[in-house]
Amino acid sequence: MTGEETINTVEIAKGQFDEGRYSECLTTLNSMKTSTALNIKVQLNIILCTYLKKGSEHDLEWLLENLYSVEGKMNKESEEEEIDEVEKAVLLYNIALVHFQTKNFDKAVVILEKLFKLIEPLEEGLVYKICFLLVECYLSTYQTEGAAIVVYYLDKQMSAKSAESEIHKARMHQYKTRLFAQQKCLKACKREIKNVLSVSGTTASSLFLKSEFEYLRNNFKKSCKLLNSAPKTCPSKEHIPTLYYNNFGCMHFKMKKYNLGVLYLSQALEANTKAVKAAPQGCNSTMYSINHHYQILYNYGIVLLHAGQPKAAFNCLSQAATVYSRNPRLWLRIAECAIGVVKQSQEIEQIQNCKSSTVKAIVGSGIYRKTILNTNFQNHPKKCSAGLLSEDPTPSLTYAALCLNNALELLPPSNSGGPVNISALPAAPLKDVSKLRASILCNQAYVWLGLGDPLQALKPAQELFSLTSAPVNLRLLGSVYAAEALILLNRNNEATNCLAPEFVGAIINSTNCQNKTYEDDASSTGSSPIPGKVPANQETTVQDVHNIIILNSVALYCMKRDLNRAKRILAQHLSTLNDMEVPAQATMLLVYIELRQGNTEAALSILKQQQINLQLPTSTT
Amino acid sequence: MALSNKELDQILHIISSETSLSSNLDAIALSFHKDFNRSEHFKVGMALITLLQNKDLLERPAERIAALYLLFEMYRSESFSVNPFAPLFHSLVQESNTNSNSKVSPEVFFISLITSPSARDIFKMNPNQIIRAAQECTTKPDFRHLRFTSPHNGKCNAKITSGTSAIIPDSENEDKSVTEQKDVVLSLVSGSHAPSLSTFEPAFVRPPPPLHEDSSELLWLNPNSCEYTFEWEPLFVSNNTTEMEIRKLIGKALKGTLPQQQQNFIREEINKNPKMIYHIGLTPSKLPALVESNCKIALEVLLHLSQSNQLTEYFTVLVNMELSVHSMEVMNELLGRVVLPPEYIHHYITKCITHCENCKDRLIQHRFVRLVCVFLSSLIRNNIIDVKDLFIEVQAFCIDFSRIREAAGLFRLLKQMDNGGTELAS
């Protein structure tokens, strides 16, 4: 084959490749007999075509393996000389693309960042491809700073050659919209969305972007309208219904309509599975790129947890954790699921075969009649199996303790001030972890008390109540848990201090500005309830915890045999409540005091009064 | 941990049948041990306590004595203070102490007898006889020999010791029936959650933590409209041969001066395809060699690199390489055509001056001073550097070498520029 013939053959092959006729291209390439220097490059194209051709049985793993083996060969050949990265640029880009498609963003970013540094000598087309893929990887992993640098570079490049870059304009607007949304620059984001719509029209992706923008601003009506108006197909083969259901799930979660959220996300999972099955066989890039299984599973688990289905949530989130194991908030959520499962089974036990929350049963008749009190509400720690933490993902308190340890490990040390940037994939990174830390500590104290280890429970409980950046209700819970742990450790005086009105008052009053806004948020959403909202049974307000603290201090005085003082505090507290609001705990404490003082009749009449109150129709209030 | 129906029958027979109540305590103990083994003692004891605490369920004094005796008998081999039922004995004694009634109850009387270390005869008595003896007794029993484990001795936990029975007597009328009594007892002491086993404590409520609040936790998904495709590995056949040739020539050029024809060929090809400079294997570390042997080619490459962000790397090498006629020539040419950061230029000038001062060979020193002077004059005349920035340094250099004609000339130029500057300023 002469030089000129070779040139012709190369041109033909390139043309076939560009038109996607990979099988023909393969034949052309195989017909070439070339010098060794060229041979390796022909080989690379053969690998690409073999993977890309219709009906190929090779997958991305195969492609990656072969690309890496050629890279190894190139390194060996150029051993004597300095390795010329520029020579390998196309190969490196292709390797990065495989990593991207298999969602190994970190590996892709490492390669692309290296290429971005030596971008000068590269062909313009390749430069754009590298930059675009790098921006995509950055945005997929919420690395906004990196994305901003590349976007700025692209802007500069394109303004220099405005004519050629017209085709890339739509793409740039999309990237910028996503970038500004991640940076929470809503004004700039809005401007870019306008550009997206004017350049690329009302495509699925532009309408979804606009819908997300409205979702971020809590304009759910608009957001919903936009999603509904989006076309149901997309040129990139993305399965629109999957994304549609997922986003409706997100929206309903934000509106606190958790059961609807569960419904939409289960539909999203189903749609995703169907779409993946229906993806064209052979070319599994498509299958990878449209598969959002773990992302949806993550969303689904969180919404299930809020909808009061901790067991199902646990199953989803522990699967998601195999992919997103560096997310501290996810570990907290799994612990919350486990706690929820244990709590639900306890609740069943507590009222199982019981007449009410105070009276278990009334047995016998005549002179022999007995009222039997319900003692199931008393905290009896479940025996922890030899103090070992269970490694199996089972929804137990021991596993919850392990998850909480993981979560805390992933946070920066509590004394390291300044802004943080903790990865919380698949969602945006955490900029402020103080509330997350408070929640983790709160759960830790609770779990260790449940496992019957007051010493382990005491540390997080004390750290929590002294954490000024934590929400007040959690800080108060910290003092409740600390008091219980101290009682179990027979340090009654310290326990009394934890529940003392002065101590509790100091926590409530030391609320800093940040927390005040947090509470304002809560009250503002509360004042305009969205119809169909799930009752706020998962929310524990400051007032709730405060009431518990008062009753627990009464219980503590009972334990210390200071019945008169206990009775006085209890009476004072009950005078602030109306009959309908008296919790079972208060009734039982009152009964306890009367029984201890030998007033059986009084105790019985309190119980009977409470039964009557419970039977009153609630509509009277 | 609770009694079965059959076990309840057995224990009730032992404590309340007429034959039992008329047999002595040792005999009662014997029949108890026949029916129950040691591992069952505690649960039987818990049931007996429930019966003792509810007088309507165990009415006859003799039955109560028998029941109390069994509670004592179960742990008789050990010290009384470790008997798990000792608190019941304690509370019965306390009750009688607070009671103003001067009469001693048979139960308290019995407790005082069995717990006293000297009592032996009592075990030969039957419950009925003990009741009679109690009725005859007029002195208050003495409990000083007994050391009850106080629930508040500090070693015991307040939470554990504050429990009380979960069963409250709640009689509605005086109706009595034997079968009813038996049923009530059964429902109190049997079953897996027998009420006799639970204690009623002041409950300390442990509210579960609320779910962590975070509104930005979920992941919104957008369809990706941007496609990313694999890139064709370019196969430059024709260019490649030229490139290979240039590569080879550059390799030669690092070792010695190339013939004019070859130099021109390289410069032409680079001008035709400037991107080639990245492919010819010329790394920054190789630049000094190229400058020394083929400075024209080096200049060409550097001029094409001036648009690149890699220029600084090459330039750092150039500024720091050993001073020579060639490197100064390249610098001079480069500065005339490319704008470079002033700190690089200043660094280079300082380096030139130091080099002249440190040169030992007078002849070579002369040559370099003349070269530096020409170089500086050209920079000043072409306004590439601002004289003011380096005035003192350059002036000192001129005075040092004032014997050399070029230095004197540079000094004059310096003065001229300085005056011009001040004139303009004033």
Short mmCIF file of C-alpha atoms in Angstrom, two decimals, chain A residues 4 28 135 216 230 264:
data_model
loop_
_atom_site.label_atom_id
_atom_site.label_comp_id
_atom_site.label_asym_id
_atom_site.label_seq_id
_atom_site.Cartn_x
_atom_site.Cartn_y
_atom_site.Cartn_z
CA GLU A 4 -1.26 7.97 -0.91
CA THR A 28 -11.67 -0.69 6.44
CA VAL A 135 -17.95 20.49 33.27
CA LEU A 216 -36.00 25.52 44.50
CA ALA A 230 -42.63 18.95 29.06
CA TYR A 264 -44.59 8.91 42.89
#
